[in-house]
């Protein structure tokens, strides 16, 4: 695992877990997407788990029938493209596989740096976004909040073939069924964490239907209406806010017009927000800043 500890940080500072997407590296993604800059600015710890995949020149081997799985095992990789295995039951449930491994990393960070246990957050892009949702389902007591960018609902798939269907064209289920599938991660002993859901409306890899399904899953989990209490539009950015019965905003959905399969940054904003890179593109909004704001962390709003 990788971590980032800003200079002059308070020992009881919050922790943000950042999960990269397929074909990405943990530290590069965290830097490009603006999380390192945000950590320096707001003085938060970062945990950067990294999936072990094949080198890019060996990707093709994973598709050879009868040989790919053997080679991956021999090479010691968890996923040939370096994706978190959000769709595998052995990896996306409490106390099992990758979910357990990420939890152990979080606990290690908490113990090593005396992190504020009440302010642990998780965010991810694409496969990392889906894995972030899986972590929220598996360990809701561990997180104060989460965010998913180009992600899918928890329980959408239990194998690679269905995972591709989840991504495109998407799977449309009733909110009650999504809530039931979320509950299979583990029995909720406390309220679920609040979540920020981000989607590009031009994404053809993880289609916009998934944003709608995530909203339906998470509003059902929070016993909230799937009708937003407020909609804010600022140029290509549309933000919808959803409240529970007490009026507390527990879910937000942010749609970025024209954004494809990528994490949105703002290179000309008031605060440093990373730089364009693989699956990281410049837009009119800094997702890292806005997500941290939704969580209630101190940051400059763009």
PDB file of N, CA and C in Angstrom, residues 196-244:
ATOM      1  N   UNK A 196     -21.453  10.649  -2.194  1.00  0.00           N
ATOM      2  CA  UNK A 196     -21.460  11.561  -3.336  1.00  0.00           C
ATOM      3  C   UNK A 196     -21.252  10.726  -4.597  1.00  0.00           C
ATOM      4  N   UNK A 197     -22.174  10.839  -5.545  1.00  0.00           N
ATOM      5  CA  UNK A 197     -22.178  10.013  -6.756  1.00  0.00           C
ATOM      6  C   UNK A 197     -21.907  10.914  -7.956  1.00  0.00           C
ATOM      7  N   UNK A 198     -20.859  10.594  -8.723  1.00  0.00           N
ATOM      8  CA  UNK A 198     -20.454  11.419  -9.866  1.00  0.00           C
ATOM      9  C   UNK A 198     -20.523  10.611 -11.156  1.00  0.00           C
ATOM     10  N   UNK A 199     -20.981  11.278 -12.228  1.00  0.00           N
ATOM     11  CA  UNK A 199     -21.131  10.595 -13.505  1.00  0.00           C
ATOM     12  C   UNK A 199     -20.997  11.582 -14.654  1.00  0.00           C
ATOM     13  N   UNK A 200     -20.262  11.190 -15.689  1.00  0.00           N
ATOM     14  CA  UNK A 200     -20.231  11.954 -16.923  1.00  0.00           C
ATOM     15  C   UNK A 200     -21.351  11.492 -17.836  1.00  0.00           C
ATOM     16  N   UNK A 201     -22.085  12.431 -18.418  1.00  0.00           N
ATOM     17  CA  UNK A 201     -23.216  12.011 -19.254  1.00  0.00           C
ATOM     18  C   UNK A 201     -22.777  11.502 -20.620  1.00  0.00           C
ATOM     19  N   UNK A 202     -21.469  11.623 -20.944  1.00  0.00           N
ATOM     20  CA  UNK A 202     -20.945  11.104 -22.208  1.00  0.00           C
ATOM     21  C   UNK A 202     -20.117   9.837 -21.992  1.00  0.00           C
ATOM     22  N   UNK A 203     -20.238   9.230 -20.827  1.00  0.00           N
ATOM     23  CA  UNK A 203     -19.476   8.022 -20.505  1.00  0.00           C
ATOM     24  C   UNK A 203     -20.120   6.819 -21.190  1.00  0.00           C
ATOM     25  N   UNK A 204     -19.380   6.161 -22.066  1.00  0.00           N
ATOM     26  CA  UNK A 204     -19.881   4.958 -22.736  1.00  0.00           C
ATOM     27  C   UNK A 204     -19.268   3.688 -22.154  1.00  0.00           C
ATOM     28  N   UNK A 205     -18.365   3.833 -21.194  1.00  0.00           N
ATOM     29  CA  UNK A 205     -17.781   2.666 -20.525  1.00  0.00           C
ATOM     30  C   UNK A 205     -18.646   2.253 -19.347  1.00  0.00           C
ATOM     31  N   UNK A 206     -18.944   3.200 -18.473  1.00  0.00           N
ATOM     32  CA  UNK A 206     -19.916   3.013 -17.391  1.00  0.00           C
ATOM     33  C   UNK A 206     -21.028   4.024 -17.657  1.00  0.00           C
ATOM     34  N   UNK A 207     -22.130   3.554 -18.194  1.00  0.00           N
ATOM     35  CA  UNK A 207     -23.152   4.449 -18.740  1.00  0.00           C
ATOM     36  C   UNK A 207     -23.921   5.169 -17.630  1.00  0.00           C
ATOM     37  N   UNK A 208     -24.541   6.319 -17.973  1.00  0.00           N
ATOM     38  CA  UNK A 208     -25.240   7.131 -16.975  1.00  0.00           C
ATOM     39  C   UNK A 208     -26.366   6.424 -16.233  1.00  0.00           C
ATOM     40  N   UNK A 209     -26.919   5.341 -16.783  1.00  0.00           N
ATOM     41  CA  UNK A 209     -27.944   4.606 -16.042  1.00  0.00           C
ATOM     42  C   UNK A 209     -27.449   4.220 -14.653  1.00  0.00           C
ATOM     43  N   UNK A 210     -26.153   3.990 -14.528  1.00  0.00           N
ATOM     44  CA  UNK A 210     -25.609   3.580 -13.235  1.00  0.00           C
ATOM     45  C   UNK A 210     -25.730   4.676 -12.181  1.00  0.00           C
ATOM     46  N   UNK A 211     -25.643   5.924 -12.590  1.00  0.00           N
ATOM     47  CA  UNK A 211     -25.839   7.015 -11.631  1.00  0.00           C
ATOM     48  C   UNK A 211     -27.248   6.956 -11.059  1.00  0.00           C
ATOM     49  N   UNK A 212     -28.226   6.763 -11.933  1.00  0.00           N
ATOM     50  CA  UNK A 212     -29.614   6.676 -11.485  1.00  0.00           C
ATOM     51  C   UNK A 212     -29.801   5.495 -10.539  1.00  0.00           C
ATOM     52  N   UNK A 213     -29.219   4.350 -10.892  1.00  0.00           N
ATOM     53  CA  UNK A 213     -29.372   3.157 -10.058  1.00  0.00           C
ATOM     54  C   UNK A 213     -28.661   3.318  -8.711  1.00  0.00           C
ATOM     55  N   UNK A 214     -27.515   3.978  -8.706  1.00  0.00           N
ATOM     56  CA  UNK A 214     -26.837   4.265  -7.441  1.00  0.00           C
ATOM     57  C   UNK A 214     -27.690   5.173  -6.558  1.00  0.00           C
ATOM     58  N   UNK A 215     -28.299   6.186  -7.155  1.00  0.00           N
ATOM     59  CA  UNK A 215     -29.179   7.072  -6.394  1.00  0.00           C
ATOM     60  C   UNK A 215     -30.332   6.275  -5.799  1.00  0.00           C
ATOM     61  N   UNK A 216     -30.929   5.394  -6.587  1.00  0.00           N
ATOM     62  CA  UNK A 216     -32.051   4.603  -6.092  1.00  0.00           C
ATOM     63  C   UNK A 216     -31.605   3.660  -4.977  1.00  0.00           C
ATOM     64  N   UNK A 217     -30.419   3.065  -5.115  1.00  0.00           N
ATOM     65  CA  UNK A 217     -29.923   2.179  -4.067  1.00  0.00           C
ATOM     66  C   UNK A 217     -29.685   2.947  -2.772  1.00  0.00           C
ATOM     67  N   UNK A 218     -29.004   4.080  -2.879  1.00  0.00           N
ATOM     68  CA  UNK A 218     -28.590   4.785  -1.671  1.00  0.00           C
ATOM     69  C   UNK A 218     -29.708   5.579  -1.019  1.00  0.00           C
ATOM     70  N   UNK A 219     -30.651   6.082  -1.790  1.00  0.00           N
ATOM     71  CA  UNK A 219     -31.808   6.721  -1.156  1.00  0.00           C
ATOM     72  C   UNK A 219     -32.663   5.672  -0.459  1.00  0.00           C
ATOM     73  N   UNK A 220     -32.755   4.472  -1.028  1.00  0.00           N
ATOM     74  CA  UNK A 220     -33.492   3.392  -0.363  1.00  0.00           C
ATOM     75  C   UNK A 220     -32.799   2.985   0.932  1.00  0.00           C
ATOM     76  N   UNK A 221     -31.478   2.913   0.898  1.00  0.00           N
ATOM     77  CA  UNK A 221     -30.709   2.559   2.099  1.00  0.00           C
ATOM     78  C   UNK A 221     -30.946   3.581   3.206  1.00  0.00           C
ATOM     79  N   UNK A 222     -31.024   4.852   2.829  1.00  0.00           N
ATOM     80  CA  UNK A 222     -31.211   5.922   3.814  1.00  0.00           C
ATOM     81  C   UNK A 222     -32.690   6.233   4.069  1.00  0.00           C
ATOM     82  N   UNK A 223     -33.588   5.434   3.502  1.00  0.00           N
ATOM     83  CA  UNK A 223     -35.030   5.665   3.650  1.00  0.00           C
ATOM     84  C   UNK A 223     -35.381   7.091   3.236  1.00  0.00           C
ATOM     85  N   UNK A 224     -34.771   7.499   2.155  1.00  0.00           N
ATOM     86  CA  UNK A 224     -34.992   8.844   1.629  1.00  0.00           C
ATOM     87  C   UNK A 224     -35.778   8.768   0.327  1.00  0.00           C
ATOM     88  N   UNK A 225     -36.392   9.866  -0.033  1.00  0.00           N
ATOM     89  CA  UNK A 225     -37.099   9.936  -1.304  1.00  0.00           C
ATOM     90  C   UNK A 225     -36.100   9.963  -2.452  1.00  0.00           C
ATOM     91  N   UNK A 226     -36.454   9.297  -3.552  1.00  0.00           N
ATOM     92  CA  UNK A 226     -35.604   9.318  -4.738  1.00  0.00           C
ATOM     93  C   UNK A 226     -35.822  10.588  -5.557  1.00  0.00           C
ATOM     94  N   UNK A 227     -36.658  11.477  -5.054  1.00  0.00           N
ATOM     95  CA  UNK A 227     -36.850  12.790  -5.670  1.00  0.00           C
ATOM     96  C   UNK A 227     -35.972  13.799  -4.937  1.00  0.00           C
ATOM     97  N   UNK A 228     -35.115  14.506  -5.643  1.00  0.00           N
ATOM     98  CA  UNK A 228     -34.204  15.434  -4.962  1.00  0.00           C
ATOM     99  C   UNK A 228     -34.948  16.576  -4.286  1.00  0.00           C
ATOM    100  N   UNK A 229     -34.434  16.998  -3.135  1.00  0.00           N
ATOM    101  CA  UNK A 229     -35.030  18.155  -2.461  1.00  0.00           C
ATOM    102  C   UNK A 229     -34.537  19.451  -3.084  1.00  0.00           C
ATOM    103  N   UNK A 230     -33.418  19.355  -3.795  1.00  0.00           N
ATOM    104  CA  UNK A 230     -32.881  20.547  -4.449  1.00  0.00           C
ATOM    105  C   UNK A 230     -32.018  20.143  -5.630  1.00  0.00           C
ATOM    106  N   UNK A 231     -32.104  20.911  -6.698  1.00  0.00           N
ATOM    107  CA  UNK A 231     -31.261  20.710  -7.874  1.00  0.00           C
ATOM    108  C   UNK A 231     -30.529  22.009  -8.175  1.00  0.00           C
ATOM    109  N   UNK A 232     -29.214  21.909  -8.307  1.00  0.00           N
ATOM    110  CA  UNK A 232     -28.383  23.077  -8.598  1.00  0.00           C
ATOM    111  C   UNK A 232     -27.704  22.871  -9.947  1.00  0.00           C
ATOM    112  N   UNK A 233     -27.793  23.863 -10.809  1.00  0.00           N
ATOM    113  CA  UNK A 233     -27.155  23.783 -12.122  1.00  0.00           C
ATOM    114  C   UNK A 233     -26.202  24.957 -12.292  1.00  0.00           C
ATOM    115  N   UNK A 234     -24.980  24.631 -12.667  1.00  0.00           N
ATOM    116  CA  UNK A 234     -23.967  25.658 -12.912  1.00  0.00           C
ATOM    117  C   UNK A 234     -23.214  25.273 -14.182  1.00  0.00           C
ATOM    118  N   UNK A 235     -23.644  25.838 -15.310  1.00  0.00           N
ATOM    119  CA  UNK A 235     -23.045  25.473 -16.591  1.00  0.00           C
ATOM    120  C   UNK A 235     -23.266  23.996 -16.875  1.00  0.00           C
ATOM    121  N   UNK A 236     -22.194  23.235 -17.112  1.00  0.00           N
ATOM    122  CA  UNK A 236     -22.341  21.816 -17.434  1.00  0.00           C
ATOM    123  C   UNK A 236     -22.502  20.920 -16.205  1.00  0.00           C
ATOM    124  N   UNK A 237     -22.553  21.515 -15.019  1.00  0.00           N
ATOM    125  CA  UNK A 237     -22.609  20.732 -13.788  1.00  0.00           C
ATOM    126  C   UNK A 237     -24.019  20.769 -13.207  1.00  0.00           C
ATOM    127  N   UNK A 238     -24.587  19.601 -12.961  1.00  0.00           N
ATOM    128  CA  UNK A 238     -25.881  19.503 -12.290  1.00  0.00           C
ATOM    129  C   UNK A 238     -25.712  18.688 -11.014  1.00  0.00           C
ATOM    130  N   UNK A 239     -26.104  19.267  -9.900  1.00  0.00           N
ATOM    131  CA  UNK A 239     -26.013  18.595  -8.600  1.00  0.00           C
ATOM    132  C   UNK A 239     -27.418  18.417  -8.039  1.00  0.00           C
ATOM    133  N   UNK A 240     -27.754  17.187  -7.671  1.00  0.00           N
ATOM    134  CA  UNK A 240     -29.040  16.887  -7.053  1.00  0.00           C
ATOM    135  C   UNK A 240     -28.799  16.372  -5.640  1.00  0.00           C
ATOM    136  N   UNK A 241     -29.575  16.887  -4.684  1.00  0.00           N
ATOM    137  CA  UNK A 241     -29.399  16.561  -3.276  1.00  0.00           C
ATOM    138  C   UNK A 241     -30.617  15.812  -2.757  1.00  0.00           C
ATOM    139  N   UNK A 242     -30.367  14.772  -1.970  1.00  0.00           N
ATOM    140  CA  UNK A 242     -31.420  13.900  -1.460  1.00  0.00           C
ATOM    141  C   UNK A 242     -31.322  13.823   0.062  1.00  0.00           C
ATOM    142  N   UNK A 243     -32.462  14.002   0.733  1.00  0.00           N
ATOM    143  CA  UNK A 243     -32.475  14.052   2.192  1.00  0.00           C
ATOM    144  C   UNK A 243     -33.268  12.891   2.776  1.00  0.00           C
ATOM    145  N   UNK A 244     -32.883  12.485   3.991  1.00  0.00           N
ATOM    146  CA  UNK A 244     -33.636  11.449   4.692  1.00  0.00           C
ATOM    147  C   UNK A 244     -34.837  12.084   5.395  1.00  0.00           C
TER     148      UNK A 244
END
